[in-house]
Every structure is written in structure tokens, then in C-alpha cells.
Amino acid sequence: MNNQTTCQCTAETLAMASVPMQEWCEPFDLAAAIHNGTLFPCLNMNFFDAEDIPCPFCDKPALTKAAEQEKALIEICKIGFALNDLTLYLDTHPDCQNGINLMKDLLQQRLDALAEFAKNHYPLTQLSIVTGTPETKQYGWDEGPLPWDPFASCAAAKPNTP
């Protein structure tokens, strides 16, 4: 197994030869990655300066079950974003051991987050039907809101009205 810590790529490994070669740099934490729009600080270059625009989803206190659910969904989205960005990096740097190790770590984090969400709320994916509720040994896909229901995530927060 190759234990290289820096990635050795040539221009031939890039999808477009006119794109400068990206070297490995330590990634942002997940919250910073989704806020900055990239997993990699070395790619965080000004395009549209949105630093002072507040994020309505960041640093919300989890006071209710709906807020707790929303916080968990945001964390799953952060991990998914990092996985997508890392996939783009690995497309042009397939032998980068740092990238491969981070991919394995993020994939496990995503599986764990999906299983935890399924256990506490409802399954989000077909895989989390099994991983999220293994002790029940039952099919739980119908436990969550319908995907086309725009108010499904707000149902827990709404008072019951006749």
C-alpha cells in the first residue's frame, strides 16, 4: 500500500489541461466547508463576497424535536457536501492517500449520521431503513413524511388543529 502524504499528479490526470493543478491541503471542518462552498481552504478564493451574509441554518439552538431534526439534517447535508467536493478532487487526484483516507472517514460519518437520524426520526435512504432500525426488524420507510409534502418537516412544530 502506498503511504504517500502528498499527491503526485501530472497535467494528464486533469480533466482540463488549462486548469491549474490543485495540491492537497488540510480540509475545512464541515461547517466551514459548507459555508465557504469548498472543502479545501486553498480553493477558497473570492468569487462573490458573502462573508457578512448571515446563514439562517448555522448555530441554531435545538429547542424542539423539529429543531433537533433540522440540525441533524443539516449535519447530513454538510457531510454530503464534503463528500461531493472530495469526489471532484479525487477525480483528478485518484492516488492521493490523504483524499482517500478522508473519503473513507466521511463515508463512515455519513452512514453513522443516517443511522442515527433513522433511529431518532425516520429513515432518509433505503440503506438507513436497515441500518437505522436493525433492532425492530421491520420495514420503516413509511414512518417519515412524504417527500412531496412541503410542510412535512414542520408537522411536529405545528399545533394540532381540527
PDB file of C-alpha atoms in Angstrom:
ATOM      1  CA  MET A   1       0.000   0.000   0.000  1.00  0.00           C
ATOM      2  CA  ASN A   2       1.257   3.447  -0.871  1.00  0.00           C
ATOM      3  CA  ASN A   3       1.758   5.678   2.185  1.00  0.00           C
ATOM      4  CA  GLN A   4       2.361   8.899   0.303  1.00  0.00           C
ATOM      5  CA  THR A   5       1.311  12.071   2.081  1.00  0.00           C
ATOM      6  CA  THR A   6       1.414  14.414  -0.895  1.00  0.00           C
ATOM      7  CA  CYS A   7      -0.315  13.779  -4.167  1.00  0.00           C
ATOM      8  CA  GLN A   8       1.758  13.321  -7.278  1.00  0.00           C
ATOM      9  CA  CYS A   9      -0.276  14.194 -10.359  1.00  0.00           C
ATOM     10  CA  THR A  10       0.550  15.318 -13.828  1.00  0.00           C
ATOM     11  CA  ALA A  11      -1.341  17.551 -16.217  1.00  0.00           C
ATOM     12  CA  GLU A  12      -2.534  14.392 -17.985  1.00  0.00           C
ATOM     13  CA  THR A  13      -4.602  13.422 -14.927  1.00  0.00           C
ATOM     14  CA  LEU A  14      -6.623  16.627 -15.056  1.00  0.00           C
ATOM     15  CA  ALA A  15      -9.951  16.805 -16.821  1.00  0.00           C
ATOM     16  CA  MET A  16      -8.917  20.099 -18.423  1.00  0.00           C
ATOM     17  CA  ALA A  17      -5.272  20.888 -19.117  1.00  0.00           C
ATOM     18  CA  SER A  18      -5.839  24.628 -18.657  1.00  0.00           C
ATOM     19  CA  VAL A  19      -6.900  24.213 -15.029  1.00  0.00           C
ATOM     20  CA  PRO A  20      -4.029  24.774 -12.567  1.00  0.00           C
ATOM     21  CA  MET A  21      -3.025  21.709 -10.583  1.00  0.00           C
ATOM     22  CA  GLN A  22      -4.631  21.529  -7.147  1.00  0.00           C
ATOM     23  CA  GLU A  23      -2.375  20.231  -4.415  1.00  0.00           C
ATOM     24  CA  TRP A  24      -3.617  18.602  -1.215  1.00  0.00           C
ATOM     25  CA  CYS A  25      -4.286  20.959   1.675  1.00  0.00           C
ATOM     26  CA  GLU A  26      -5.869  20.221   5.035  1.00  0.00           C
ATOM     27  CA  PRO A  27      -9.657  20.461   4.595  1.00  0.00           C
ATOM     28  CA  PHE A  28     -12.012  22.810   6.408  1.00  0.00           C
ATOM     29  CA  ASP A  29     -14.205  21.398   9.154  1.00  0.00           C
ATOM     30  CA  LEU A  30     -17.665  20.522   7.789  1.00  0.00           C
ATOM     31  CA  ALA A  31     -19.406  23.728   8.929  1.00  0.00           C
ATOM     32  CA  ALA A  32     -16.706  25.924   7.385  1.00  0.00           C
ATOM     33  CA  ALA A  33     -16.710  23.830   4.196  1.00  0.00           C
ATOM     34  CA  ILE A  34     -20.418  24.275   3.527  1.00  0.00           C
ATOM     35  CA  HIS A  35     -20.210  27.964   4.496  1.00  0.00           C
ATOM     36  CA  ASN A  36     -17.283  28.580   2.133  1.00  0.00           C
ATOM     37  CA  GLY A  37     -18.573  26.397  -0.693  1.00  0.00           C
ATOM     38  CA  THR A  38     -15.482  24.196  -0.792  1.00  0.00           C
ATOM     39  CA  LEU A  39     -13.879  21.540   1.350  1.00  0.00           C
ATOM     40  CA  PHE A  40     -10.412  22.900   0.589  1.00  0.00           C
ATOM     41  CA  PRO A  41      -9.123  26.215   2.025  1.00  0.00           C
ATOM     42  CA  CYS A  42      -6.612  26.514  -0.830  1.00  0.00           C
ATOM     43  CA  LEU A  43      -9.561  26.766  -3.252  1.00  0.00           C
ATOM     44  CA  ASN A  44     -11.429  29.346  -1.181  1.00  0.00           C
ATOM     45  CA  MET A  45     -10.906  32.285  -3.499  1.00  0.00           C
ATOM     46  CA  ASN A  46     -13.199  35.285  -3.725  1.00  0.00           C
ATOM     47  CA  PHE A  47     -15.863  34.992  -6.361  1.00  0.00           C
ATOM     48  CA  PHE A  48     -18.771  36.595  -4.573  1.00  0.00           C
ATOM     49  CA  ASP A  49     -18.030  38.040  -1.167  1.00  0.00           C
ATOM     50  CA  ALA A  50     -20.764  36.692   1.091  1.00  0.00           C
ATOM     51  CA  GLU A  51     -18.828  36.709   4.356  1.00  0.00           C
ATOM     52  CA  ASP A  52     -21.210  39.106   6.107  1.00  0.00           C
ATOM     53  CA  ILE A  53     -24.445  37.463   4.952  1.00  0.00           C
ATOM     54  CA  PRO A  54     -25.842  35.544   7.943  1.00  0.00           C
ATOM     55  CA  CYS A  55     -26.631  31.874   7.453  1.00  0.00           C
ATOM     56  CA  PRO A  56     -30.164  31.069   8.684  1.00  0.00           C
ATOM     57  CA  PHE A  57     -29.196  27.446   9.379  1.00  0.00           C
ATOM     58  CA  CYS A  58     -25.938  27.941  11.301  1.00  0.00           C
ATOM     59  CA  ASP A  59     -25.712  27.966  15.091  1.00  0.00           C
ATOM     60  CA  LYS A  60     -29.441  27.499  15.723  1.00  0.00           C
ATOM     61  CA  PRO A  61     -30.282  26.336  19.229  1.00  0.00           C
ATOM     62  CA  ALA A  62     -32.022  22.967  19.179  1.00  0.00           C
ATOM     63  CA  LEU A  63     -35.028  23.650  21.407  1.00  0.00           C
ATOM     64  CA  THR A  64     -37.673  21.395  19.912  1.00  0.00           C
ATOM     65  CA  LYS A  65     -37.807  17.967  18.307  1.00  0.00           C
ATOM     66  CA  ALA A  66     -38.278  19.688  14.936  1.00  0.00           C
ATOM     67  CA  ALA A  67     -35.201  21.856  15.548  1.00  0.00           C
ATOM     68  CA  GLU A  68     -33.207  18.792  16.615  1.00  0.00           C
ATOM     69  CA  GLN A  69     -34.320  17.020  13.438  1.00  0.00           C
ATOM     70  CA  GLU A  70     -33.377  20.040  11.315  1.00  0.00           C
ATOM     71  CA  LYS A  71     -29.939  20.221  12.951  1.00  0.00           C
ATOM     72  CA  ALA A  72     -29.340  16.533  12.189  1.00  0.00           C
ATOM     73  CA  LEU A  73     -30.428  17.028   8.568  1.00  0.00           C
ATOM     74  CA  ILE A  74     -28.071  19.991   8.199  1.00  0.00           C
ATOM     75  CA  GLU A  75     -25.195  17.874   9.539  1.00  0.00           C
ATOM     76  CA  ILE A  76     -26.001  15.141   6.995  1.00  0.00           C
ATOM     77  CA  CYS A  77     -26.030  17.806   4.267  1.00  0.00           C
ATOM     78  CA  LYS A  78     -22.631  19.112   5.409  1.00  0.00           C
ATOM     79  CA  ILE A  79     -21.130  15.636   5.221  1.00  0.00           C
ATOM     80  CA  GLY A  80     -22.735  15.060   1.812  1.00  0.00           C
ATOM     81  CA  PHE A  81     -21.363  18.366   0.543  1.00  0.00           C
ATOM     82  CA  ALA A  82     -17.866  17.463   1.727  1.00  0.00           C
ATOM     83  CA  LEU A  83     -18.154  14.043   0.051  1.00  0.00           C
ATOM     84  CA  ASN A  84     -19.217  15.631  -3.246  1.00  0.00           C
ATOM     85  CA  ASP A  85     -16.389  18.174  -3.157  1.00  0.00           C
ATOM     86  CA  LEU A  86     -13.860  15.498  -2.230  1.00  0.00           C
ATOM     87  CA  THR A  87     -15.125  13.304  -5.084  1.00  0.00           C
ATOM     88  CA  LEU A  88     -14.322  16.108  -7.523  1.00  0.00           C
ATOM     89  CA  TYR A  89     -10.816  16.326  -6.056  1.00  0.00           C
ATOM     90  CA  LEU A  90     -10.297  12.564  -6.275  1.00  0.00           C
ATOM     91  CA  ASP A  91     -11.466  12.582  -9.912  1.00  0.00           C
ATOM     92  CA  THR A  92      -8.239  14.413 -10.751  1.00  0.00           C
ATOM     93  CA  HIS A  93      -6.084  13.003  -7.926  1.00  0.00           C
ATOM     94  CA  PRO A  94      -7.059   9.309  -7.748  1.00  0.00           C
ATOM     95  CA  ASP A  95      -3.842   8.262  -5.988  1.00  0.00           C
ATOM     96  CA  CYS A  96      -3.966  10.865  -3.212  1.00  0.00           C
ATOM     97  CA  GLN A  97      -3.843   8.863   0.025  1.00  0.00           C
ATOM     98  CA  ASN A  98      -4.963  11.843   2.137  1.00  0.00           C
ATOM     99  CA  GLY A  99      -8.053  12.222  -0.037  1.00  0.00           C
ATOM    100  CA  ILE A 100      -8.819   8.509   0.028  1.00  0.00           C
ATOM    101  CA  ASN A 101      -8.464   8.399   3.827  1.00  0.00           C
ATOM    102  CA  LEU A 102     -10.731  11.420   4.227  1.00  0.00           C
ATOM    103  CA  MET A 103     -13.274   9.830   1.847  1.00  0.00           C
ATOM    104  CA  LYS A 104     -13.380   6.667   3.987  1.00  0.00           C
ATOM    105  CA  ASP A 105     -13.809   8.752   7.148  1.00  0.00           C
ATOM    106  CA  LEU A 106     -16.584  10.905   5.653  1.00  0.00           C
ATOM    107  CA  LEU A 107     -18.418   7.867   4.252  1.00  0.00           C
ATOM    108  CA  GLN A 108     -18.448   6.316   7.730  1.00  0.00           C
ATOM    109  CA  GLN A 109     -19.619   9.614   9.270  1.00  0.00           C
ATOM    110  CA  ARG A 110     -22.460   9.748   6.732  1.00  0.00           C
ATOM    111  CA  LEU A 111     -23.524   6.157   7.422  1.00  0.00           C
ATOM    112  CA  ASP A 112     -23.456   6.841  11.173  1.00  0.00           C
ATOM    113  CA  ALA A 113     -25.417  10.096  10.794  1.00  0.00           C
ATOM    114  CA  LEU A 114     -28.046   8.426   8.584  1.00  0.00           C
ATOM    115  CA  ALA A 115     -28.395   5.526  11.029  1.00  0.00           C
ATOM    116  CA  GLU A 116     -28.726   7.910  13.985  1.00  0.00           C
ATOM    117  CA  PHE A 117     -31.302  10.003  12.125  1.00  0.00           C
ATOM    118  CA  ALA A 118     -33.312   6.895  11.213  1.00  0.00           C
ATOM    119  CA  LYS A 119     -33.213   5.712  14.825  1.00  0.00           C
ATOM    120  CA  ASN A 120     -34.368   9.074  16.222  1.00  0.00           C
ATOM    121  CA  HIS A 121     -36.717  10.241  13.463  1.00  0.00           C
ATOM    122  CA  TYR A 122     -37.307   8.198  10.284  1.00  0.00           C
ATOM    123  CA  PRO A 123     -35.204   6.613   7.524  1.00  0.00           C
ATOM    124  CA  LEU A 124     -33.877   9.023   4.883  1.00  0.00           C
ATOM    125  CA  THR A 125     -32.455   6.473   2.464  1.00  0.00           C
ATOM    126  CA  GLN A 126     -33.166   2.882   1.570  1.00  0.00           C
ATOM    127  CA  LEU A 127     -29.952   1.859   3.317  1.00  0.00           C
ATOM    128  CA  SER A 128     -30.962   3.600   6.542  1.00  0.00           C
ATOM    129  CA  ILE A 129     -34.163   1.543   6.680  1.00  0.00           C
ATOM    130  CA  VAL A 130     -31.892  -1.313   7.684  1.00  0.00           C
ATOM    131  CA  THR A 131     -29.035   0.486   9.456  1.00  0.00           C
ATOM    132  CA  GLY A 132     -31.246   2.875  11.405  1.00  0.00           C
ATOM    133  CA  THR A 133     -33.718   0.383  12.817  1.00  0.00           C
ATOM    134  CA  PRO A 134     -31.974  -3.020  12.940  1.00  0.00           C
ATOM    135  CA  GLU A 135     -33.457  -3.969  16.301  1.00  0.00           C
ATOM    136  CA  THR A 136     -37.058  -3.620  15.085  1.00  0.00           C
ATOM    137  CA  LYS A 137     -36.550  -5.930  12.090  1.00  0.00           C
ATOM    138  CA  GLN A 138     -39.365  -4.207  10.261  1.00  0.00           C
ATOM    139  CA  TYR A 139     -39.742  -2.106   7.173  1.00  0.00           C
ATOM    140  CA  GLY A 140     -39.850   1.534   8.249  1.00  0.00           C
ATOM    141  CA  TRP A 141     -39.902   3.531   5.017  1.00  0.00           C
ATOM    142  CA  ASP A 142     -43.429   4.806   5.671  1.00  0.00           C
ATOM    143  CA  GLU A 143     -42.520   6.287   9.076  1.00  0.00           C
ATOM    144  CA  GLY A 144     -41.305   9.632   7.714  1.00  0.00           C
ATOM    145  CA  PRO A 145     -43.004  12.488   5.892  1.00  0.00           C
ATOM    146  CA  LEU A 146     -43.924  12.149   2.249  1.00  0.00           C
ATOM    147  CA  PRO A 147     -41.257  13.758   0.037  1.00  0.00           C
ATOM    148  CA  TRP A 148     -43.818  15.877  -1.800  1.00  0.00           C
ATOM    149  CA  ASP A 149     -45.362  17.278   1.392  1.00  0.00           C
ATOM    150  CA  PRO A 150     -43.904  20.814   1.675  1.00  0.00           C
ATOM    151  CA  PHE A 151     -44.891  21.121   5.341  1.00  0.00           C
ATOM    152  CA  ALA A 152     -43.740  17.670   6.421  1.00  0.00           C
ATOM    153  CA  SER A 153     -40.738  18.905   8.390  1.00  0.00           C
ATOM    154  CA  CYS A 154     -42.917  21.470  10.156  1.00  0.00           C
ATOM    155  CA  ALA A 155     -45.573  18.947  11.215  1.00  0.00           C
ATOM    156  CA  ALA A 156     -44.002  18.323  14.608  1.00  0.00           C
ATOM    157  CA  ALA A 157     -43.857  22.047  15.332  1.00  0.00           C
ATOM    158  CA  LYS A 158     -47.470  22.796  14.288  1.00  0.00           C
ATOM    159  CA  PRO A 159     -50.193  22.626  16.928  1.00  0.00           C
ATOM    160  CA  ASN A 160     -52.951  20.114  16.268  1.00  0.00           C
ATOM    161  CA  THR A 161     -55.987  21.900  14.884  1.00  0.00           C
ATOM    162  CA  PRO A 162     -59.283  20.273  13.907  1.00  0.00           C
TER     163      PRO A 162
END
